[in-house]
């Protein structure tokens, strides 16, 4: 009986149509019983296919060919530089290979072979006669039809030269060089107008804003992955990315309408390519730490300073530091206890290939980050399957990724803050601390010997845990039908599903001084999220004469729902000291149980038309109508239009400059929307709390009642952003130099704020959201690239970009009488100023003598700081009194108060941010450098505030307190707050004493690589291989005294508060990539 064979790729992909995936490898044939005997071996019904095998160097060739000779050569571009990734195929067969990074190739061909077909995107395909030659030098000619880069702009791909809006292309070859937990972290400094603030917490996403801040409540951009609107940061494996497009202005982003005001990031993942199966792999391992530590005192230094502090206040030092009782053997370095050498592992493996009618890619990855802080870990495993198949006018495909992520968070407190302030005279553990509430004897301090209110971070790590698991699937399937060469239809169905689980576990024990004892407990939070997307679009592209028009129209519907349940219980069951971390095994009263469902649906009608006349005059019209279930009937529908125009001056007959390759000016204007996720499902309606208890009646029993918990706002609607952009793009010297500059100006209107409403009006659960505020952002973006003349052995290019971003609050609505601001801690968002600008008391040095204090008087002769002593901070009496009734304060009131004497000092928003990249290669060696610079912003160093308060904390090792014998000291005098109002005033939290210029320049990444020679690799049956070593965040030049000037605050109005921000780590890694 005859057997027939099916390629393994067909079995794996489950394809039902043989024409979609023809056999391309016989090295992996699988025999199956034939259904009849009418077909010869190694074939299936359908077009005749040639079976293939592997040559000794790992290439594929037809089974019936005999390897007779070996062809080597190099493929060059128009500048005589080696071209990588060029397809070289023996004509008439599928025996082929591709060039390495230097354009070299090796191919074994049959003796009768006469021609090689050489092809590459952007170049004219050539047939090269080989006759008796064994060494070739092939030069490809640019194909003007495909030379221009194609970019994705949302439901369309067009030539980059035809783009009228502001968008940017980020090369994954640059971003992937950074070992990062998330996509946002990897693109820092690579695109103008894109602000990324990183964190060193494993698994935590970096903060990202595009062109400033458009909202008080939501600054996150919209992510679109292969056509599916989804959250990219925890999902995407950076190695899977083929291209990254950033849509910045209204013309580029309006196609996404109500969700595009914060910008759009479009991610396209890798696809299989025509040719024999290709196996690619990469592996990277690195170690990480922080390049700087807090400069704090050891036990001896702490004891000396605290003795002086108590003596200055006329009190007896505690036993832990007093002469004769101080124990120098207890000298805990809490930074050593908290910090460790972390590690990074990143592994990727993919199989790809295909035919003219179908391609496939299967990839798997594993990423693990053991953080530099004890008890902090993150790992992610993912599997991706992308396929594309053509059958006549139909094309079907899918892009699917499955991920499973685990995060181990530090369970309590902030170890970066606590390791600075916890006292070195307290041991990690000590039998003296053992009692019923602290059975492990963790050091937490005792009164009055050693008091601190920081957490013992080792105890927190060992007594509690916080871990999360996220299982997620994101993908889409599509069907294309080509009506004609100029008209096509696409149906796109997308899905995002996530199953999330978080567990909090607490053992018996304490990790903070004077903390109330708590029982053991366990809490669990489970949620299920799904999002369904269905889209129908028509794309058209026609050219007639000097006119060309293309565009897209369509309809999009997305439905999302999250169901959440949570519960907790105390008094865990134990056995032999081991806790059973389940709610069922606990015996205490349930502390909480409940659930929160959220739901929304968006229906959109979209369209875009691009028109060009003679490749010189370009016009783009875009619009989208969205309907959102989260808003009331009056404001459920919104229209988001944009218009853009461009003029390619370089195409004009009167403008012919030899050294100018291209020059285009453009302008755009449009409206975009923002939906704030915290609104919930039905924010326009009132909710009734049907579970309150009221005690009344003769029996005084608790009776169930009901009340309206929060005021409703039926007029809630989208936040809107009116955006305008003016740009110039140019290229010079045959495109060796490219540059682009844009000026943007946007006004966000109807921004949401919580307006103050008294609780007695039925608003006990918070103030209602109202569309009342407005914010303006404006600035300049510039980017440029220079590419060398590409000598054969040495090639290099350098790129740079910078951005200026200025935001200003235009309106905050009715916050109260004569109140045109929003106060948040030590910041104020006031009309006419940036969001969250520092609003603090200004200091003016230190009082050196009592005479200076006596001479510092108000307008009526009163002492401005009557409680001050020499060595105390002098504060500026702000001008608050209008003596001539002209509406402008011209005199202080003679006293210092934290309400009346604050003023604006600095801003957390940079005046300038810049990035620079260098790529160079010489033969097989390569060098990549990435620099990042942020300038003109200030950070509030809250850790230094804690240390320099001198109260129940460690000290800076370089503290220089004023004293009668040290009048040059730049820090205030040492003393206790008790009974000393001068010391209390020195420690006012809202002062510029803690503000620091945080401008910095950082070597973001350096990588040195070597590509192994093709001649060597061919002997070991490897297509290509590269080894590299890289360093990340190797040095930072800054005047900031904290651990890292790259600060991300907890909320938008306190963006620059460093209260123990986890610094970006320094990483040293080695790796290898290869292709088979």
mmCIF file of C-alpha atoms in Angstrom, residues 70-298:
data_model
loop_
_atom_site.group_PDB
_atom_site.id
_atom_site.type_symbol
_atom_site.label_atom_id
_atom_site.label_comp_id
_atom_site.label_asym_id
_atom_site.label_seq_id
_atom_site.Cartn_x
_atom_site.Cartn_y
_atom_site.Cartn_z
ATOM 1 C CA UNK A 70 28.504 25.963 -4.135
ATOM 2 C CA UNK A 71 27.764 29.612 -4.876
ATOM 3 C CA UNK A 72 28.950 32.357 -2.526
ATOM 4 C CA UNK A 73 28.491 36.065 -2.883
ATOM 5 C CA UNK A 74 27.402 39.399 -1.509
ATOM 6 C CA UNK A 75 24.379 41.529 -2.312
ATOM 7 C CA UNK A 76 24.971 45.289 -2.242
ATOM 8 C CA UNK A 77 22.699 48.315 -2.239
ATOM 9 C CA UNK A 78 23.058 51.425 -4.370
ATOM 10 C CA UNK A 79 25.783 52.718 -2.037
ATOM 11 C CA UNK A 80 27.784 49.468 -2.177
ATOM 12 C CA UNK A 81 26.748 48.512 1.324
ATOM 13 C CA UNK A 82 25.823 44.933 2.168
ATOM 14 C CA UNK A 83 22.078 44.273 2.207
ATOM 15 C CA UNK A 84 20.783 41.935 4.935
ATOM 16 C CA UNK A 85 17.720 39.730 4.581
ATOM 17 C CA UNK A 86 17.805 39.528 0.764
ATOM 18 C CA UNK A 87 16.177 36.430 -0.706
ATOM 19 C CA UNK A 88 18.459 34.425 -3.033
ATOM 20 C CA UNK A 89 16.678 31.532 -4.762
ATOM 21 C CA UNK A 90 17.710 29.110 -7.462
ATOM 22 C CA UNK A 91 15.278 30.047 -10.205
ATOM 23 C CA UNK A 92 12.537 27.543 -10.905
ATOM 24 C CA UNK A 93 12.924 25.885 -7.511
ATOM 25 C CA UNK A 94 12.429 26.756 -3.887
ATOM 26 C CA UNK A 95 16.046 26.063 -3.033
ATOM 27 C CA UNK A 96 17.176 29.322 -1.501
ATOM 28 C CA UNK A 97 18.662 31.272 1.332
ATOM 29 C CA UNK A 98 18.880 34.852 2.583
ATOM 30 C CA UNK A 99 21.805 37.179 3.150
ATOM 31 C CA UNK A 100 23.300 37.810 6.562
ATOM 32 C CA UNK A 101 23.773 41.180 8.267
ATOM 33 C CA UNK A 102 26.594 42.053 5.860
ATOM 34 C CA UNK A 103 24.813 40.931 2.700
ATOM 35 C CA UNK A 104 26.764 37.678 2.342
ATOM 36 C CA UNK A 105 25.212 34.377 1.303
ATOM 37 C CA UNK A 106 26.147 30.771 0.594
ATOM 38 C CA UNK A 107 23.961 28.517 -1.571
ATOM 39 C CA UNK A 108 24.424 24.990 -2.899
ATOM 40 C CA UNK A 109 22.837 24.561 -6.335
ATOM 41 C CA UNK A 110 22.420 21.814 -8.880
ATOM 42 C CA UNK A 111 24.954 21.428 -11.650
ATOM 43 C CA UNK A 112 22.397 22.407 -14.279
ATOM 44 C CA UNK A 113 21.359 25.608 -12.460
ATOM 45 C CA UNK A 114 21.872 28.731 -14.592
ATOM 46 C CA UNK A 115 20.052 31.574 -12.788
ATOM 47 C CA UNK A 116 19.540 32.971 -9.306
ATOM 48 C CA UNK A 117 16.541 35.164 -8.452
ATOM 49 C CA UNK A 118 17.502 37.918 -6.000
ATOM 50 C CA UNK A 119 14.775 39.984 -4.345
ATOM 51 C CA UNK A 120 14.295 42.367 -1.437
ATOM 52 C CA UNK A 121 11.609 44.790 -0.338
ATOM 53 C CA UNK A 122 12.350 48.225 -1.793
ATOM 54 C CA UNK A 123 14.517 46.914 -4.633
ATOM 55 C CA UNK A 124 13.950 45.646 -8.157
ATOM 56 C CA UNK A 125 14.029 41.841 -8.337
ATOM 57 C CA UNK A 126 16.920 40.594 -10.488
ATOM 58 C CA UNK A 127 17.663 37.337 -12.276
ATOM 59 C CA UNK A 128 21.411 36.752 -12.132
ATOM 60 C CA UNK A 129 23.111 34.309 -14.505
ATOM 61 C CA UNK A 130 25.636 32.074 -12.765
ATOM 62 C CA UNK A 131 27.070 30.065 -15.708
ATOM 63 C CA UNK A 132 30.458 28.861 -14.465
ATOM 64 C CA UNK A 133 30.781 31.420 -11.662
ATOM 65 C CA UNK A 134 31.053 30.388 -8.031
ATOM 66 C CA UNK A 135 31.507 33.854 -6.479
ATOM 67 C CA UNK A 136 29.089 36.705 -7.193
ATOM 68 C CA UNK A 137 28.786 40.387 -6.386
ATOM 69 C CA UNK A 138 25.221 41.534 -6.968
ATOM 70 C CA UNK A 139 24.067 45.130 -6.807
ATOM 71 C CA UNK A 140 20.357 45.822 -6.422
ATOM 72 C CA UNK A 141 18.647 48.895 -7.814
ATOM 73 C CA UNK A 142 16.054 50.760 -5.693
ATOM 74 C CA UNK A 143 12.469 50.210 -6.782
ATOM 75 C CA UNK A 144 10.813 53.628 -6.811
ATOM 76 C CA UNK A 145 7.420 52.021 -6.397
ATOM 77 C CA UNK A 146 8.329 50.509 -3.024
ATOM 78 C CA UNK A 147 11.259 52.621 -1.913
ATOM 79 C CA UNK A 148 9.131 54.751 0.384
ATOM 80 C CA UNK A 149 8.438 53.310 3.795
ATOM 81 C CA UNK A 150 4.925 52.071 4.416
ATOM 82 C CA UNK A 151 3.324 52.985 7.728
ATOM 83 C CA UNK A 152 0.181 51.879 9.529
ATOM 84 C CA UNK A 153 -2.163 54.761 10.348
ATOM 85 C CA UNK A 154 -5.226 52.923 11.605
ATOM 86 C CA UNK A 155 -7.258 50.644 9.297
ATOM 87 C CA UNK A 156 -4.859 51.561 6.458
ATOM 88 C CA UNK A 157 -1.268 51.381 5.326
ATOM 89 C CA UNK A 158 0.101 54.228 3.228
ATOM 90 C CA UNK A 159 3.470 55.548 2.135
ATOM 91 C CA UNK A 160 5.143 57.539 4.869
ATOM 92 C CA UNK A 161 5.846 60.354 2.414
ATOM 93 C CA UNK A 162 2.083 60.727 1.954
ATOM 94 C CA UNK A 163 1.299 61.125 5.653
ATOM 95 C CA UNK A 164 -0.305 64.476 6.451
ATOM 96 C CA UNK A 165 -0.627 64.025 10.205
ATOM 97 C CA UNK A 166 1.917 63.707 13.005
ATOM 98 C CA UNK A 167 2.969 60.140 13.559
ATOM 99 C CA UNK A 168 6.253 58.501 14.346
ATOM 100 C CA UNK A 169 7.766 55.128 13.591
ATOM 101 C CA UNK A 170 9.806 53.456 16.332
ATOM 102 C CA UNK A 171 12.204 50.810 15.126
ATOM 103 C CA UNK A 172 11.900 47.643 17.252
ATOM 104 C CA UNK A 173 15.564 46.990 16.502
ATOM 105 C CA UNK A 174 16.254 49.943 18.800
ATOM 106 C CA UNK A 175 13.627 49.333 21.476
ATOM 107 C CA UNK A 176 14.428 45.622 21.793
ATOM 108 C CA UNK A 177 17.985 46.390 22.808
ATOM 109 C CA UNK A 178 16.636 47.524 26.162
ATOM 110 C CA UNK A 179 15.759 44.689 28.521
ATOM 111 C CA UNK A 180 12.370 45.826 29.744
ATOM 112 C CA UNK A 181 9.283 44.528 31.543
ATOM 113 C CA UNK A 182 6.987 46.424 29.186
ATOM 114 C CA UNK A 183 6.765 48.071 25.801
ATOM 115 C CA UNK A 184 6.467 51.551 27.312
ATOM 116 C CA UNK A 185 9.744 51.155 29.194
ATOM 117 C CA UNK A 186 11.604 50.039 26.069
ATOM 118 C CA UNK A 187 10.701 53.068 23.910
ATOM 119 C CA UNK A 188 11.894 55.761 26.325
ATOM 120 C CA UNK A 189 13.859 58.416 24.460
ATOM 121 C CA UNK A 190 13.184 56.980 20.999
ATOM 122 C CA UNK A 191 10.329 59.220 19.887
ATOM 123 C CA UNK A 192 9.844 62.978 20.290
ATOM 124 C CA UNK A 193 6.742 63.940 22.216
ATOM 125 C CA UNK A 194 6.549 60.583 23.990
ATOM 126 C CA UNK A 195 7.277 60.951 27.709
ATOM 127 C CA UNK A 196 8.072 57.757 29.594
ATOM 128 C CA UNK A 197 8.674 57.599 33.349
ATOM 129 C CA UNK A 198 10.102 54.270 34.442
ATOM 130 C CA UNK A 199 10.007 52.271 37.634
ATOM 131 C CA UNK A 200 12.189 49.530 39.016
ATOM 132 C CA UNK A 201 9.276 47.479 40.356
ATOM 133 C CA UNK A 202 9.185 44.130 38.507
ATOM 134 C CA UNK A 203 6.001 43.786 36.477
ATOM 135 C CA UNK A 204 4.836 47.346 37.088
ATOM 136 C CA UNK A 205 4.151 49.306 33.944
ATOM 137 C CA UNK A 206 5.974 52.479 33.068
ATOM 138 C CA UNK A 207 3.995 55.720 32.830
ATOM 139 C CA UNK A 208 3.636 57.110 29.315
ATOM 140 C CA UNK A 209 2.182 60.337 27.946
ATOM 141 C CA UNK A 210 2.059 61.565 24.364
ATOM 142 C CA UNK A 211 2.302 65.318 23.900
ATOM 143 C CA UNK A 212 1.616 66.284 27.452
ATOM 144 C CA UNK A 213 -1.390 65.798 29.693
ATOM 145 C CA UNK A 214 -4.880 66.002 28.241
ATOM 146 C CA UNK A 215 -6.809 64.978 31.356
ATOM 147 C CA UNK A 216 -6.664 65.171 35.149
ATOM 148 C CA UNK A 217 -7.788 61.548 35.419
ATOM 149 C CA UNK A 218 -6.444 59.561 32.460
ATOM 150 C CA UNK A 219 -3.208 60.047 30.533
ATOM 151 C CA UNK A 220 -2.782 56.556 29.047
ATOM 152 C CA UNK A 221 -2.610 56.183 25.258
ATOM 153 C CA UNK A 222 -4.762 53.752 23.308
ATOM 154 C CA UNK A 223 -3.024 50.532 22.232
ATOM 155 C CA UNK A 224 -3.969 48.695 19.046
ATOM 156 C CA UNK A 225 -2.327 45.300 18.541
ATOM 157 C CA UNK A 226 -2.755 43.827 15.054
ATOM 158 C CA UNK A 227 -6.107 45.595 14.786
ATOM 159 C CA UNK A 228 -7.329 44.663 18.284
ATOM 160 C CA UNK A 229 -7.807 47.453 20.830
ATOM 161 C CA UNK A 230 -6.234 46.001 23.961
ATOM 162 C CA UNK A 231 -3.833 46.668 26.806
ATOM 163 C CA UNK A 232 -0.372 46.038 25.374
ATOM 164 C CA UNK A 233 1.886 46.573 28.365
ATOM 165 C CA UNK A 234 1.362 43.319 30.275
ATOM 166 C CA UNK A 235 0.563 41.331 27.122
ATOM 167 C CA UNK A 236 3.056 42.001 24.407
ATOM 168 C CA UNK A 237 6.416 40.292 24.123
ATOM 169 C CA UNK A 238 8.782 42.889 22.693
ATOM 170 C CA UNK A 239 10.519 40.297 20.528
ATOM 171 C CA UNK A 240 7.232 39.629 18.698
ATOM 172 C CA UNK A 241 6.933 43.224 17.477
ATOM 173 C CA UNK A 242 7.478 44.033 13.813
ATOM 174 C CA UNK A 243 6.661 47.740 13.935
ATOM 175 C CA UNK A 244 5.519 50.454 16.344
ATOM 176 C CA UNK A 245 3.612 53.508 15.120
ATOM 177 C CA UNK A 246 2.769 56.434 17.399
ATOM 178 C CA UNK A 247 -0.208 58.557 16.281
ATOM 179 C CA UNK A 248 0.040 61.985 17.904
ATOM 180 C CA UNK A 249 -2.250 64.576 16.349
ATOM 181 C CA UNK A 250 -5.919 64.611 15.435
ATOM 182 C CA UNK A 251 -5.360 63.844 11.754
ATOM 183 C CA UNK A 252 -3.462 60.665 12.594
ATOM 184 C CA UNK A 253 -5.616 59.523 15.524
ATOM 185 C CA UNK A 254 -9.169 60.725 14.745
ATOM 186 C CA UNK A 255 -9.992 57.383 13.143
ATOM 187 C CA UNK A 256 -10.119 56.058 16.750
ATOM 188 C CA UNK A 257 -12.397 58.897 17.833
ATOM 189 C CA UNK A 258 -13.489 58.955 21.452
ATOM 190 C CA UNK A 259 -10.457 57.089 22.819
ATOM 191 C CA UNK A 260 -7.616 58.759 20.940
ATOM 192 C CA UNK A 261 -6.986 62.084 22.717
ATOM 193 C CA UNK A 262 -4.009 60.696 24.659
ATOM 194 C CA UNK A 263 -2.470 59.373 21.452
ATOM 195 C CA UNK A 264 -2.510 55.943 19.854
ATOM 196 C CA UNK A 265 0.232 53.312 19.739
ATOM 197 C CA UNK A 266 -0.244 50.821 16.919
ATOM 198 C CA UNK A 267 1.692 47.584 17.266
ATOM 199 C CA UNK A 268 2.104 45.173 14.375
ATOM 200 C CA UNK A 269 3.552 41.790 15.255
ATOM 201 C CA UNK A 270 5.809 39.637 13.132
ATOM 202 C CA UNK A 271 4.410 37.431 10.412
ATOM 203 C CA UNK A 272 5.759 34.441 8.576
ATOM 204 C CA UNK A 273 7.428 34.966 5.210
ATOM 205 C CA UNK A 274 7.476 32.972 2.023
ATOM 206 C CA UNK A 275 10.199 30.377 2.025
ATOM 207 C CA UNK A 276 11.439 27.319 3.812
ATOM 208 C CA UNK A 277 10.791 26.958 7.521
ATOM 209 C CA UNK A 278 13.035 29.181 9.594
ATOM 210 C CA UNK A 279 13.781 28.663 13.258
ATOM 211 C CA UNK A 280 14.883 31.764 15.139
ATOM 212 C CA UNK A 281 15.923 31.992 18.735
ATOM 213 C CA UNK A 282 17.316 34.500 21.189
ATOM 214 C CA UNK A 283 18.516 34.172 24.739
ATOM 215 C CA UNK A 284 19.569 36.877 27.159
ATOM 216 C CA UNK A 285 20.681 36.750 30.765
ATOM 217 C CA UNK A 286 21.521 39.720 32.904
ATOM 218 C CA UNK A 287 22.115 40.896 36.434
ATOM 219 C CA UNK A 288 20.728 44.102 37.885
ATOM 220 C CA UNK A 289 21.233 46.380 40.827
ATOM 221 C CA UNK A 290 20.862 50.056 41.623
ATOM 222 C CA UNK A 291 23.829 52.259 40.880
ATOM 223 C CA UNK A 292 23.358 54.415 43.969
ATOM 224 C CA UNK A 293 22.324 53.976 47.612
ATOM 225 C CA UNK A 294 21.103 56.306 50.319
ATOM 226 C CA UNK A 295 24.030 57.923 52.075
ATOM 227 C CA UNK A 296 22.920 57.357 55.662
ATOM 228 C CA UNK A 297 24.784 56.927 58.928
ATOM 229 C CA UNK A 298 25.871 53.672 60.454
#
